């Protein structure tokens, strides 16, 4: 199973002058997308006993995602108020003292033997104690299991930029795959081109650095020449969940190719990377074609 560890929340999405509550969260969306693509996936994050907790659990169950590692808590679910500008999503978070934010390093369980990779990222990396908890998960298991990291940086959510940069540096050094959007790269290295910034990240230790750019497609930086995959042309409803779905497609492809392991990633080829980028782009194109974070099911994917 691929374990996704990180935030789940309720996106309050604008609709007809009001807001519609939808299950979401960067890492949560990736877990849902993996399950819908037919992958064995598990999820680790506290789920509230409030009514929104049931809203979050239902899509996980429907997608076949294992939630045995999700503790239940009486703390409230995080809310994210979404505004859309030209189809681009912007967020305001209501997170203080929430179910997920209060996850502590001591709450991280020993992982089952059938976990074969870890995916982590999102706003769960920013505040403590939950950021320290995710860091502890990777520190304890990263030598044995491949780790994919997508920080999905939200600058307005970061209150201590120096501490956050230090945590990202530690996590990037432990990760095997790091995915960064153009906005992420600009925040990390504001005076570098995206390509130069991605190469600087690669120099910190990952096997793969995936650089995404929406309509510009995706580029993988690794030990060989960069691998490029174009975006799939589609009519965009909004971009909510696009990067999260891309992550799931990449992980699904790597697992299906038999290279989602420490040894497999160490010996990966350009052709295998291209296949992973392509599946990620295909899955993301379906997500952006419909409102909200609504990743494709396996039967909706190109044959």
Coordinates of N, CA, C and O in Angstrom, one line a residue, residues 66-171:
X66 N -7.7 2.6 2.8 CA -7.6 2.1 4.2 C -7.4 3.2 5.2 O -6.5 4.0 5.0
X67 N -8.3 3.3 6.2 CA -8.2 4.3 7.2 C -7.9 3.8 8.6 O -8.2 4.5 9.6
X68 N -7.4 2.6 8.7 CA -7.1 2.0 10.0 C -6.1 2.8 10.8 O -6.1 2.8 12.1
X69 N -5.3 3.6 10.2 CA -4.3 4.4 10.9 C -4.8 5.8 11.3 O -4.0 6.6 11.8
X70 N -6.1 6.1 11.0 CA -6.7 7.4 11.3 C -7.3 7.4 12.7 O -8.3 6.8 12.9
X71 N -6.7 8.2 13.6 CA -7.3 8.2 15.0 C -8.5 9.2 14.9 O -8.5 10.1 14.1
X72 N -9.5 8.9 15.7 CA -10.7 9.8 15.8 C -10.5 10.7 17.0 O -9.9 10.3 18.0
X73 N -11.0 11.9 16.9 CA -10.8 12.9 17.9 C -12.0 13.8 18.0 O -12.8 13.9 17.1
X74 N -12.2 14.4 19.2 CA -13.3 15.4 19.4 C -12.9 16.8 19.0 O -13.7 17.7 19.0
X75 N -11.6 17.0 18.6 CA -11.3 18.3 18.0 C -12.0 18.6 16.7 O -12.3 17.6 16.0
X76 N -12.1 19.8 16.3 CA -12.9 20.1 15.1 C -12.1 20.0 13.8 O -10.9 20.0 13.8
X77 N -12.8 19.8 12.7 CA -12.2 19.7 11.4 C -11.8 21.0 10.9 O -12.4 22.0 11.1
X78 N -10.6 21.0 10.3 CA -10.1 22.2 9.6 C -11.0 22.7 8.5 O -11.5 21.8 7.7
X79 N -11.3 24.0 8.3 CA -12.1 24.5 7.2 C -11.2 25.4 6.4 O -10.3 26.1 6.9
X80 N -11.4 25.3 5.1 CA -10.7 26.2 4.1 C -11.7 26.9 3.2 O -12.4 26.3 2.5
X81 N -11.7 28.2 3.4 CA -12.6 29.0 2.6 C -11.9 29.3 1.2 O -10.9 29.8 1.2
X82 N -12.6 28.8 0.1 CA -12.0 28.9 -1.2 C -12.6 30.1 -2.0 O -13.8 30.2 -2.0
X83 N -11.7 30.8 -2.6 CA -12.2 31.8 -3.6 C -11.5 31.5 -4.9 O -10.4 31.0 -5.0
X84 N -12.2 31.8 -6.0 CA -11.7 31.5 -7.3 C -11.5 32.8 -8.1 O -12.4 33.6 -8.2
X85 N -10.3 32.9 -8.7 CA -10.0 34.1 -9.5 C -9.5 33.5 -10.8 O -8.4 33.0 -10.9
X86 N -10.3 33.7 -11.9 CA -9.9 33.2 -13.2 C -9.6 31.7 -13.2 O -8.8 31.1 -13.9
X87 N -10.4 31.0 -12.4 CA -10.3 29.5 -12.3 C -9.2 29.1 -11.3 O -9.2 27.9 -11.0
X88 N -8.4 30.0 -10.8 CA -7.3 29.6 -9.8 C -7.9 29.7 -8.4 O -8.6 30.7 -8.1
X89 N -7.6 28.7 -7.6 CA -8.1 28.6 -6.3 C -7.2 29.3 -5.3 O -6.0 29.2 -5.4
X90 N -7.8 30.1 -4.4 CA -7.1 30.7 -3.3 C -7.8 30.3 -2.0 O -9.0 30.1 -2.0
X91 N -7.1 30.2 -0.9 CA -7.6 29.6 0.3 C -7.4 30.5 1.6 O -6.3 31.1 1.7
X92 N -8.4 30.5 2.5 CA -8.2 31.0 3.8 C -8.5 29.9 4.8 O -9.6 29.2 4.7
X93 N -7.6 29.6 5.7 CA -7.7 28.4 6.6 C -8.2 28.8 8.0 O -7.8 29.7 8.6
X94 N -9.1 27.9 8.5 CA -9.6 28.0 9.9 C -9.1 26.7 10.5 O -9.7 25.7 10.4
X95 N -7.9 26.8 11.2 CA -7.2 25.6 11.6 C -6.7 25.5 13.0 O -6.2 24.5 13.5
X96 N -6.8 26.6 13.8 CA -6.2 26.7 15.1 C -6.8 25.6 16.0 O -8.1 25.5 16.2
X97 N -6.0 24.7 16.6 CA -6.5 23.7 17.5 C -7.3 22.6 16.9 O -8.0 21.9 17.6
X98 N -7.2 22.5 15.6 CA -8.1 21.5 14.8 C -7.6 20.1 15.0 O -6.5 19.8 15.6
X99 N -8.4 19.1 14.5 CA -8.2 17.7 14.7 C -6.8 17.3 14.2 O -6.0 16.7 14.8
X100 N -6.5 17.8 12.9 CA -5.2 17.4 12.3 C -4.0 18.2 12.9 O -3.0 17.6 13.1
X101 N -4.2 19.4 13.1 CA -3.1 20.3 13.6 C -2.5 19.8 14.9 O -1.3 19.9 15.1
X102 N -3.3 19.1 15.7 CA -2.8 18.7 17.0 C -2.2 17.3 17.0 O -1.9 16.8 18.1
X103 N -2.0 16.7 15.8 CA -1.3 15.4 15.7 C 0.1 15.6 16.2 O 0.8 16.5 15.8
X104 N 0.6 14.7 17.1 CA 1.9 14.8 17.8 C 2.8 13.7 17.3 O 2.3 12.6 16.9
X105 N 4.1 13.9 17.3 CA 5.0 12.8 17.0 C 4.8 11.5 17.7 O 4.9 10.4 17.1
X106 N 4.4 11.6 19.0 CA 4.1 10.3 19.7 C 2.9 9.6 19.2 O 2.6 8.5 19.6
X107 N 2.0 10.3 18.4 CA 0.8 9.7 17.9 C 1.1 8.8 16.7 O 0.2 8.1 16.2
X108 N 2.3 8.9 16.1 CA 2.6 8.2 14.9 C 2.8 6.7 15.2 O 3.7 6.4 16.0
X109 N 2.0 5.8 14.6 CA 2.1 4.4 15.0 C 3.2 3.8 14.1 O 3.7 4.3 13.2
X110 N 3.6 2.5 14.6 CA 4.5 1.7 13.8 C 3.7 1.3 12.5 O 2.5 1.0 12.6
X111 N 4.3 1.4 11.4 CA 3.6 1.2 10.1 C 3.5 -0.3 9.8 O 4.4 -1.1 10.1
X112 N 2.4 -0.8 9.2 CA 2.2 -2.2 8.9 C 3.2 -2.6 7.8 O 3.7 -1.7 7.1
X113 N 3.5 -3.8 7.7 CA 4.5 -4.3 6.8 C 4.1 -4.1 5.3 O 5.0 -4.1 4.5
X114 N 2.8 -4.0 5.1 CA 2.4 -3.9 3.7 C 2.5 -2.5 3.1 O 2.1 -2.2 2.0
X115 N 2.9 -1.5 3.9 CA 3.2 -0.2 3.4 C 4.5 -0.2 2.6 O 5.5 -0.6 3.1
X116 N 4.4 0.2 1.3 CA 5.6 0.2 0.5 C 6.1 1.5 0.1 O 7.2 1.6 -0.5
X117 N 5.4 2.6 0.4 CA 5.9 4.0 0.1 C 5.1 5.0 0.9 O 4.0 4.7 1.4
X118 N 5.7 6.2 1.1 CA 5.0 7.2 1.9 C 4.9 8.4 1.0 O 5.8 8.9 0.3
X119 N 3.7 9.0 1.0 CA 3.5 10.3 0.3 C 3.1 11.3 1.4 O 2.2 11.0 2.3
X120 N 3.7 12.5 1.5 CA 3.4 13.5 2.5 C 3.6 14.9 1.9 O 4.2 15.1 0.8
X121 N 3.0 15.9 2.6 CA 3.2 17.3 2.1 C 2.1 18.2 2.6 O 1.4 17.9 3.6
X122 N 1.8 19.2 1.8 CA 0.7 20.1 2.1 C 1.0 21.0 3.3 O 2.1 21.1 3.9
X123 N -0.1 21.6 3.8 CA 0.0 22.5 4.9 C 0.3 21.8 6.2 O 0.6 22.4 7.2
X124 N 0.1 20.4 6.2 CA 0.4 19.7 7.4 C 1.9 19.8 7.8 O 2.2 19.5 8.9
X125 N 2.8 20.2 6.8 CA 4.2 20.4 7.2 C 4.5 21.7 7.9 O 5.6 21.8 8.4
X126 N 3.6 22.6 7.9 CA 3.9 23.9 8.4 C 3.8 24.1 9.9 O 4.8 24.4 10.5
X127 N 2.6 23.9 10.5 CA 2.6 24.2 12.0 C 3.0 23.0 12.8 O 3.0 21.9 12.3
X128 N 3.2 23.3 14.1 CA 3.5 22.2 15.0 C 2.2 22.1 16.0 O 1.5 23.1 16.1
X129 N 2.0 20.9 16.5 CA 2.8 19.7 16.4 C 2.7 18.9 15.2 O 3.5 18.0 15.0
X130 N 1.7 19.1 14.3 CA 1.5 18.1 13.2 C 2.7 18.1 12.3 O 3.1 17.1 11.7
X131 N 3.4 19.3 12.0 CA 4.5 19.3 11.1 C 5.6 18.4 11.7 O 6.3 17.6 10.9
X132 N 5.9 18.5 13.0 CA 6.9 17.6 13.6 C 6.5 16.2 13.5 O 7.3 15.3 13.4
X133 N 5.2 15.9 13.6 CA 4.7 14.5 13.5 C 5.0 13.9 12.1 O 5.5 12.8 12.0
X134 N 4.7 14.6 11.1 CA 5.0 14.1 9.7 C 6.5 14.0 9.5 O 7.0 13.0 8.9
X135 N 7.3 14.9 10.1 CA 8.7 14.8 10.0 C 9.2 13.5 10.7 O 10.1 12.8 10.2
X136 N 8.6 13.2 11.9 CA 9.0 12.0 12.6 C 8.6 10.8 11.8 O 9.4 9.8 11.8
X137 N 7.5 10.8 11.2 CA 7.1 9.6 10.3 C 8.1 9.3 9.3 O 8.5 8.2 9.1
X138 N 8.6 10.4 8.6 CA 9.6 10.2 7.5 C 10.9 9.8 8.1 O 11.7 9.0 7.6
X139 N 11.3 10.5 9.2 CA 12.6 10.2 9.9 C 12.7 8.7 10.3 O 13.7 8.0 10.1
X140 N 11.6 8.2 10.8 CA 11.6 6.8 11.3 C 11.5 5.7 10.2 O 12.0 4.6 10.3
X141 N 10.9 6.1 9.0 CA 10.7 5.1 8.0 C 11.3 5.4 6.6 O 11.3 4.5 5.8
X142 N 12.0 6.6 6.5 CA 12.5 7.0 5.2 C 13.7 6.2 4.7 O 14.0 6.2 3.5
X143 N 14.4 5.5 5.7 CA 15.6 4.7 5.2 C 15.1 3.4 4.5 O 15.8 2.9 3.7
X144 N 13.9 2.9 4.9 CA 13.4 1.7 4.4 C 12.4 1.9 3.3 O 12.4 1.1 2.3
X145 N 11.6 3.0 3.3 CA 10.5 3.2 2.3 C 10.8 4.4 1.5 O 11.3 5.4 2.0
X146 N 10.5 4.3 0.2 CA 10.6 5.6 -0.6 C 9.6 6.6 -0.2 O 8.5 6.3 0.2
X147 N 10.0 7.9 -0.2 CA 9.2 9.0 0.2 C 9.0 10.0 -1.0 O 10.0 10.4 -1.6
X148 N 7.7 10.3 -1.2 CA 7.4 11.4 -2.2 C 6.9 12.6 -1.3 O 6.0 12.4 -0.5
X149 N 7.4 13.8 -1.6 CA 7.1 15.0 -0.9 C 6.5 16.0 -1.8 O 7.1 16.3 -2.9
X150 N 5.4 16.6 -1.5 CA 4.9 17.8 -2.2 C 4.5 18.8 -1.2 O 3.4 18.8 -0.6
X151 N 5.4 19.8 -0.9 CA 5.0 20.8 0.1 C 3.9 21.7 -0.2 O 3.2 22.2 0.7
X152 N 3.5 21.8 -1.5 CA 2.3 22.6 -1.9 C 2.3 23.9 -1.1 O 1.3 24.2 -0.4
X153 N 3.3 24.7 -1.2 CA 3.5 25.8 -0.3 C 2.5 26.9 -0.4 O 2.1 27.4 -1.5
X154 N 1.9 27.3 0.7 CA 0.9 28.3 0.8 C 1.5 29.5 1.7 O 1.5 29.4 2.9
X155 N 2.2 30.5 1.1 CA 2.9 31.5 1.8 C 2.1 32.1 2.9 O 2.7 32.4 4.0
X156 N 0.8 32.4 2.7 CA 0.0 33.1 3.7 C -0.2 32.2 4.9 O -0.6 32.8 6.0
X157 N 0.0 30.9 4.8 CA -0.2 30.0 5.9 C 1.1 29.9 6.8 O 1.1 29.4 7.9
X158 N 2.2 30.4 6.3 CA 3.5 30.3 6.9 C 3.8 31.5 7.8 O 3.9 32.6 7.3
X159 N 3.8 31.2 9.1 CA 4.1 32.3 10.1 C 5.5 32.5 10.5 O 6.0 33.6 10.9
X160 N 6.3 31.4 10.3 CA 7.8 31.5 10.6 C 8.5 30.9 9.4 O 8.7 29.7 9.3
X161 N 8.8 31.8 8.5 CA 9.4 31.3 7.2 C 10.7 30.6 7.4 O 11.0 29.6 6.7
X162 N 11.6 31.1 8.4 CA 12.9 30.4 8.6 C 12.7 29.0 9.1 O 13.4 28.1 8.6
X163 N 11.8 28.8 10.0 CA 11.6 27.5 10.6 C 11.0 26.5 9.5 O 11.4 25.4 9.4
X164 N 10.1 27.1 8.7 CA 9.5 26.2 7.6 C 10.6 25.9 6.6 O 10.6 24.7 6.1
X165 N 11.4 26.8 6.2 CA 12.5 26.5 5.2 C 13.4 25.5 5.8 O 13.9 24.6 5.1
X166 N 13.7 25.5 7.1 CA 14.6 24.6 7.7 C 14.0 23.2 7.7 O 14.6 22.2 7.4
X167 N 12.7 23.1 8.0 CA 12.0 21.8 8.0 C 11.9 21.3 6.5 O 12.2 20.1 6.3
X168 N 11.6 22.1 5.6 CA 11.6 21.6 4.2 C 13.0 21.1 3.8 O 13.1 20.1 3.0
X169 N 14.1 21.8 4.2 CA 15.4 21.4 3.8 C 15.7 20.0 4.4 O 16.2 19.1 3.7
X170 N 15.2 19.7 5.6 CA 15.4 18.4 6.2 C 14.6 17.3 5.5 O 15.1 16.2 5.2
X171 N 13.4 17.7 5.2 CA 12.5 16.7 4.5 C 13.0 16.4 3.1 O 12.9 15.3 2.6

